[in-house]
Amino acid sequence: MENVNQIKKNLYKLAKVQLGFYPTPCHRLDRLSKRLGVEIYLKREDLSGFTPFGGNKIRKLEYLLGDALEQGCDHVVTFGATQSNHAMQTVAACRKYGLIPILFLNRVVHGDNELRANLLLDNIMGAEIHITDSREESEVAAKIRGQELEAAGHTCYSIPSGGASPVGSTGFVNAFLELSEQLLQNNIKADYLFHATGSGGTLSGLLAGKKVLGASTKIVSVAVGSKDAEYPPKILQLSTDTLKRIGSDIPLTEDDLTIDHGFFLPGYEIPNEESSAAIRLLAETEGILLDPVYTGKAFSGLLHGIQSGEIPKGSTVIFLHTGGSLALFAEKEILGKWLT
């Protein structure tokens, strides 16, 4: 366990803008907990603000835009799929702080360049939008656009997909510290923390926060897309760099990671029956909406853990609701046949 007060001081010194409303709520799912025999709490990052749609990208963007403004940038470039939550939240945050947002988005499903859900909001907020057929094409196009802007005297700040960088991940060190304080105040000991993982920025920050506190809570990261053998080392490096940024040199190993690859098929942004059932269960039991791309798949992983006995009866589980419910209004290929 590190000197937590010193870490908090280090966090306070970092460049940051104000976007979210904190602390985000953490509350018990009363009816579902009773039904399943496990204490389930929801950490509501979907209510983080500052737009009506919230989500986990807000905490990352506070540090990312703080860094961009500190460097004197006037344009922000970022990447994602056409229905990217991260891209939409980046546009909103840029508008709040007077930066010009430029999006390079790649198609994942047929017809996903139609103006609906996140892409519609990107358009309403006046983002410069470029749509390509692959991430590689987006990166090439972004490099060319950046050179054009620099030649015209502008300075661009590039944010990777999902805000997955040591700067962005710092936001989820804060999130873990905040959650731990909420649990302590309410005398709750969390055995597990479940969340969806994609680009890895949230996971890296949560892991860094856990190590700083020396917490025993097991973080279970449910992958929402295919991950190769390079993914765990990438996460460890990102988390290590995040720790260094806040003044910590705690070592990390792959034993610190629990990444579940069992619930993303048939692929990213493609729903499955189990995740759709998980969305319906939470909606019908608690009146809370998940999304088919991220939280639905992660919650199906949590339910499987309970039903299989991997999570023992009487355990206490935190589920990190990372937002994204706008995907319920996206293309039918993203929503799937089980929810319509």
Coordinates of C-alpha atoms in Angstrom, one line a residue:
M1 CA 0.0 0.0 0.0
E2 CA 1.3 3.4 -1.0
N3 CA 1.1 6.7 0.9
V4 CA -2.4 7.4 -0.3
N5 CA -2.4 11.0 0.9
Q6 CA 0.7 11.7 -1.2
I7 CA -0.9 10.0 -4.2
K8 CA -4.0 12.2 -3.8
K9 CA -1.8 15.3 -3.7
N10 CA 0.0 14.1 -6.9
L11 CA -3.4 13.6 -8.6
Y12 CA -4.5 17.1 -7.6
K13 CA -1.4 18.6 -9.2
L14 CA -2.1 17.1 -12.6
A15 CA -3.7 19.2 -15.4
K16 CA -7.4 18.6 -15.4
V17 CA -10.7 20.1 -16.5
Q18 CA -14.1 19.7 -14.7
L19 CA -16.7 17.7 -16.6
G20 CA -18.3 15.1 -14.3
F21 CA -20.5 15.2 -11.2
Y22 CA -18.9 13.2 -8.4
P23 CA -19.1 11.0 -6.5
T24 CA -21.2 8.9 -8.9
P25 CA -23.8 6.9 -7.0
C26 CA -23.1 3.4 -5.8
H27 CA -26.3 1.5 -4.8
R28 CA -27.6 -2.0 -4.1
L29 CA -29.7 -3.8 -6.6
D30 CA -32.2 -4.9 -4.0
R31 CA -34.5 -7.2 -6.0
L32 CA -31.8 -8.8 -8.1
S33 CA -29.6 -9.4 -5.1
K34 CA -32.4 -11.2 -3.3
R35 CA -33.2 -13.2 -6.4
L36 CA -29.6 -14.3 -7.0
G37 CA -28.4 -14.7 -3.4
V38 CA -25.4 -12.4 -4.0
E39 CA -25.1 -8.7 -2.9
I40 CA -24.8 -6.7 -6.1
Y41 CA -24.0 -3.0 -6.1
L42 CA -24.0 -0.8 -9.1
K43 CA -21.4 1.9 -9.5
R44 CA -23.1 4.4 -11.7
E45 CA -20.5 5.9 -14.1
D46 CA -23.5 6.1 -16.5
L47 CA -24.6 9.1 -14.3
S48 CA -21.3 10.9 -14.4
G49 CA -22.6 13.7 -16.6
F50 CA -21.9 16.2 -17.9
T51 CA -24.1 15.3 -20.9
P52 CA -27.4 13.4 -20.2
F53 CA -25.6 10.2 -21.3
G54 CA -22.6 10.1 -18.9
G55 CA -20.2 7.2 -19.1
N56 CA -16.7 6.1 -18.2
K57 CA -15.0 8.3 -20.7
I58 CA -15.9 11.5 -18.8
R59 CA -13.2 10.8 -16.1
K60 CA -10.6 10.1 -18.7
L61 CA -11.5 13.2 -20.7
E62 CA -11.0 15.5 -17.7
Y63 CA -7.3 14.7 -17.7
L64 CA -6.9 14.4 -21.5
L65 CA -8.4 17.8 -22.2
G66 CA -6.5 19.3 -19.2
D67 CA -3.3 18.0 -20.9
A68 CA -4.4 19.3 -24.3
L69 CA -5.1 22.8 -22.9
E70 CA -1.9 22.8 -21.0
Q71 CA 0.0 22.1 -24.2
G72 CA -1.8 24.9 -26.0
C73 CA -3.7 22.8 -28.4
D74 CA -6.7 24.1 -30.3
H75 CA -7.9 20.9 -32.1
V76 CA -8.5 17.4 -30.7
V77 CA -8.3 14.3 -32.9
T78 CA -9.7 10.9 -31.7
F79 CA -10.7 7.5 -33.0
G80 CA -13.4 4.8 -32.7
A81 CA -16.2 3.0 -34.3
T82 CA -19.0 5.0 -35.8
Q83 CA -21.1 4.5 -32.7
S84 CA -18.3 5.2 -30.3
N85 CA -19.3 6.5 -26.9
H86 CA -15.8 7.8 -26.4
A87 CA -15.9 9.8 -29.6
M88 CA -19.3 11.4 -28.7
Q89 CA -18.2 12.3 -25.2
T90 CA -14.9 13.8 -26.6
V91 CA -16.9 16.0 -29.0
A92 CA -19.1 17.3 -26.1
A93 CA -16.1 17.9 -23.8
C94 CA -14.3 19.8 -26.6
R95 CA -17.3 22.0 -27.2
K96 CA -17.4 22.8 -23.5
Y97 CA -13.8 24.0 -23.5
G98 CA -13.6 25.6 -26.9
L99 CA -11.5 23.0 -28.7
I100 CA -12.3 21.8 -32.2
P101 CA -13.2 18.1 -32.3
I102 CA -12.2 15.9 -35.3
L103 CA -13.3 12.3 -35.4
F104 CA -11.9 9.4 -37.5
L105 CA -14.4 6.6 -37.2
N106 CA -14.4 3.2 -38.8
R107 CA -17.4 1.1 -39.9
V108 CA -18.0 -2.1 -38.0
V109 CA -21.5 -3.1 -39.1
H110 CA -23.4 -2.5 -42.3
G111 CA -25.2 0.8 -42.5
D112 CA -23.5 2.3 -39.4
N113 CA -22.7 5.6 -41.0
E114 CA -26.4 6.5 -40.8
L115 CA -27.1 9.5 -38.5
R116 CA -28.5 7.9 -35.3
A117 CA -27.5 7.5 -31.7
N118 CA -23.9 8.6 -31.0
L119 CA -23.2 9.5 -34.6
L120 CA -26.3 11.7 -34.7
L121 CA -25.1 13.6 -31.6
D122 CA -21.6 14.0 -33.1
N123 CA -23.2 15.6 -36.1
I124 CA -25.5 17.9 -34.0
M125 CA -22.5 19.1 -32.0
G126 CA -20.7 20.0 -35.3
A127 CA -17.8 17.6 -35.1
E128 CA -15.6 17.2 -38.2
I129 CA -16.3 13.6 -39.0
H130 CA -14.3 11.2 -41.3
I131 CA -15.6 7.7 -41.8
T132 CA -13.4 4.9 -43.1
D133 CA -13.5 1.1 -43.5
S134 CA -10.7 0.3 -41.1
R135 CA -8.7 1.6 -38.1
E136 CA -5.6 1.6 -40.3
E137 CA -7.3 3.8 -42.9
S138 CA -8.4 6.2 -40.0
E139 CA -4.8 6.4 -38.7
V140 CA -3.5 7.3 -42.2
A141 CA -6.2 9.9 -42.8
A142 CA -5.7 11.4 -39.3
K143 CA -2.0 11.8 -40.0
I144 CA -2.7 13.7 -43.2
R145 CA -5.3 15.9 -41.6
G146 CA -2.9 16.7 -38.7
Q147 CA -0.2 17.8 -41.1
E148 CA -2.7 20.1 -42.9
L149 CA -3.7 21.7 -39.7
E150 CA -0.2 22.1 -38.5
A151 CA 0.7 23.8 -41.8
A152 CA -2.1 26.2 -41.2
G153 CA -0.7 27.1 -37.7
H154 CA -2.9 24.9 -35.5
T155 CA -1.8 22.5 -32.8
C156 CA -3.5 19.1 -32.6
Y157 CA -3.9 16.8 -29.6
S158 CA -4.4 13.2 -30.4
I159 CA -6.4 10.9 -28.1
P160 CA -6.2 7.1 -28.8
S161 CA -9.4 5.1 -29.1
G162 CA -11.2 4.9 -25.8
G163 CA -8.9 7.4 -24.2
A164 CA -6.6 4.6 -23.3
S165 CA -3.4 6.4 -22.3
P166 CA -1.6 7.0 -19.0
V167 CA -3.2 10.5 -19.0
G168 CA -6.7 9.1 -19.5
S169 CA -6.4 6.1 -17.2
T170 CA -5.6 8.5 -14.4
G171 CA -9.3 9.2 -14.2
F172 CA -10.0 5.6 -13.1
V173 CA -7.4 5.8 -10.3
N174 CA -9.7 8.5 -9.0
A175 CA -12.7 6.3 -9.6
F176 CA -11.3 3.4 -7.6
L177 CA -10.3 5.7 -4.7
E178 CA -13.8 7.2 -4.8
L179 CA -15.5 3.8 -4.8
S180 CA -13.3 2.5 -2.0
E181 CA -14.3 5.6 0.1
Q182 CA -18.0 4.9 -0.6
L183 CA -17.7 1.3 0.4
L184 CA -15.8 2.2 3.6
Q185 CA -18.4 4.8 4.6
N186 CA -21.2 2.2 4.2
N187 CA -19.2 -0.7 5.8
I188 CA -19.2 -2.7 2.6
K189 CA -16.4 -5.2 1.8
A190 CA -16.4 -5.9 -2.0
D191 CA -15.2 -9.3 -3.0
Y192 CA -15.4 -8.6 -6.8
L193 CA -15.5 -5.7 -9.2
F194 CA -16.9 -6.5 -12.6
H195 CA -16.6 -4.3 -15.6
A196 CA -16.4 -4.3 -19.4
T197 CA -13.0 -3.9 -21.0
G198 CA -12.3 -2.8 -24.6
S199 CA -9.3 -0.5 -25.3
G200 CA -8.1 -1.1 -21.7
G201 CA -8.0 2.5 -20.3
T202 CA -10.6 1.9 -17.6
L203 CA -9.0 -1.5 -16.5
S204 CA -5.5 0.1 -16.3
G205 CA -6.7 2.9 -14.1
L206 CA -8.7 0.6 -11.8
L207 CA -5.8 -1.7 -11.4
A208 CA -3.5 1.2 -10.5
G209 CA -6.0 2.4 -8.0
K210 CA -6.3 -1.0 -6.4
K211 CA -2.6 -1.4 -6.1
V212 CA -2.2 2.1 -4.6
L213 CA -4.7 1.2 -1.9
G214 CA -3.6 -2.4 -1.4
A215 CA -7.2 -3.5 -1.9
S216 CA -8.2 -7.2 -1.9
T217 CA -11.2 -6.8 -4.2
K218 CA -10.8 -9.0 -7.3
I219 CA -11.2 -7.0 -10.5
V220 CA -12.9 -9.1 -13.2
S221 CA -12.6 -7.5 -16.7
V222 CA -15.0 -9.0 -19.3
A223 CA -13.6 -8.5 -22.8
V224 CA -16.1 -7.1 -25.3
G225 CA -14.0 -8.0 -28.4
S226 CA -11.2 -10.4 -29.4
K227 CA -8.0 -9.8 -27.6
D228 CA -4.6 -11.4 -28.6
A229 CA -1.7 -12.5 -26.4
E230 CA -0.3 -8.9 -26.5
Y231 CA -3.3 -7.5 -24.6
P232 CA -2.3 -8.4 -21.0
P233 CA 1.2 -7.0 -21.4
K234 CA -0.3 -3.9 -23.0
I235 CA -2.6 -3.4 -20.0
L236 CA 0.2 -3.9 -17.5
Q237 CA 2.4 -1.4 -19.3
L238 CA -0.4 1.1 -19.4
S239 CA -1.2 0.6 -15.7
T240 CA 2.5 0.9 -14.8
D241 CA 2.8 4.1 -16.8
T242 CA -0.3 5.4 -15.0
L243 CA 1.2 4.6 -11.6
K244 CA 4.4 6.4 -12.6
R245 CA 2.4 9.4 -13.5
I246 CA 1.0 9.7 -10.0
G247 CA 4.3 9.0 -8.3
S248 CA 4.2 5.2 -7.7
D249 CA 6.5 2.5 -8.7
I250 CA 4.5 -0.5 -7.5
P251 CA 5.4 -3.6 -9.7
L252 CA 2.6 -5.4 -11.6
T253 CA 2.5 -8.9 -13.0
E254 CA -0.1 -10.8 -15.1
D255 CA -1.3 -12.4 -11.8
D256 CA -2.9 -9.0 -11.2
L257 CA -5.2 -9.4 -14.2
T258 CA -8.4 -11.4 -14.6
I259 CA -9.6 -11.0 -18.1
D260 CA -12.6 -13.1 -19.1
H261 CA -12.8 -13.7 -22.9
G262 CA -15.9 -15.9 -22.7
F263 CA -18.7 -13.4 -23.5
F264 CA -17.8 -11.2 -26.5
L265 CA -18.6 -13.6 -29.4
P266 CA -19.5 -13.4 -32.2
G267 CA -17.5 -10.1 -32.0
Y268 CA -17.2 -6.5 -31.1
E269 CA -20.5 -4.5 -31.6
I270 CA -22.2 -7.8 -32.4
P271 CA -24.8 -8.9 -29.8
N272 CA -25.4 -12.4 -28.5
E273 CA -28.3 -14.1 -26.7
E274 CA -26.7 -14.1 -23.3
S275 CA -25.9 -10.4 -23.2
S276 CA -29.4 -9.6 -24.5
A277 CA -30.9 -11.7 -21.7
A278 CA -28.7 -9.9 -19.2
I279 CA -30.0 -6.5 -20.5
R280 CA -33.6 -7.7 -20.2
L281 CA -33.1 -9.1 -16.7
L282 CA -31.7 -5.9 -15.2
A283 CA -34.3 -3.8 -17.0
E284 CA -37.2 -6.0 -15.9
T285 CA -35.9 -6.4 -12.3
E286 CA -34.5 -3.0 -11.5
G287 CA -35.5 -0.6 -14.3
I288 CA -31.9 0.0 -15.3
L289 CA -30.7 -0.1 -18.9
L290 CA -27.4 -1.6 -20.1
D291 CA -26.1 -1.6 -23.6
P292 CA -25.5 -4.5 -26.1
V293 CA -21.8 -3.6 -26.9
Y294 CA -20.2 -3.2 -23.4
T295 CA -22.2 -3.5 -20.2
G296 CA -24.6 -6.1 -21.5
K297 CA -21.8 -8.5 -22.2
A298 CA -20.0 -7.7 -18.9
F299 CA -23.2 -8.2 -16.9
S300 CA -23.8 -11.6 -18.6
G301 CA -20.3 -12.5 -17.4
L302 CA -21.3 -11.6 -13.9
L303 CA -24.5 -13.6 -14.1
H304 CA -22.6 -16.6 -15.4
G305 CA -20.2 -16.4 -12.5
I306 CA -23.1 -16.4 -10.0
Q307 CA -25.0 -19.2 -11.7
S308 CA -21.9 -21.4 -12.1
G309 CA -20.9 -21.0 -8.5
E310 CA -17.6 -19.3 -9.3
I311 CA -19.0 -16.4 -7.3
P312 CA -20.2 -18.0 -4.0
K313 CA -23.6 -17.2 -2.5
G314 CA -23.4 -14.3 0.0
S315 CA -20.5 -12.6 -1.9
T316 CA -20.5 -8.9 -2.5
V317 CA -20.1 -7.8 -6.1
I318 CA -19.7 -4.3 -7.6
F319 CA -20.7 -3.8 -11.2
L320 CA -19.2 -0.8 -12.9
H321 CA -21.9 0.6 -15.2
T322 CA -19.8 2.4 -17.8
G323 CA -22.7 3.9 -19.7
G324 CA -23.4 3.4 -23.4
S325 CA -27.1 2.9 -23.4
L326 CA -27.4 5.0 -26.5
A327 CA -26.4 1.9 -28.4
L328 CA -30.0 0.7 -27.8
F329 CA -31.0 3.3 -30.4
A330 CA -28.3 2.4 -32.9
E331 CA -28.4 0.1 -35.9
K332 CA -30.4 -3.2 -35.7
E333 CA -27.2 -5.2 -36.2
I334 CA -25.9 -3.7 -32.9
L335 CA -29.1 -4.1 -31.1
G336 CA -29.7 -7.7 -32.2
K337 CA -32.8 -9.9 -32.7
W338 CA -33.3 -10.8 -29.1
L339 CA -34.1 -7.2 -27.9
T340 CA -36.5 -6.3 -30.8

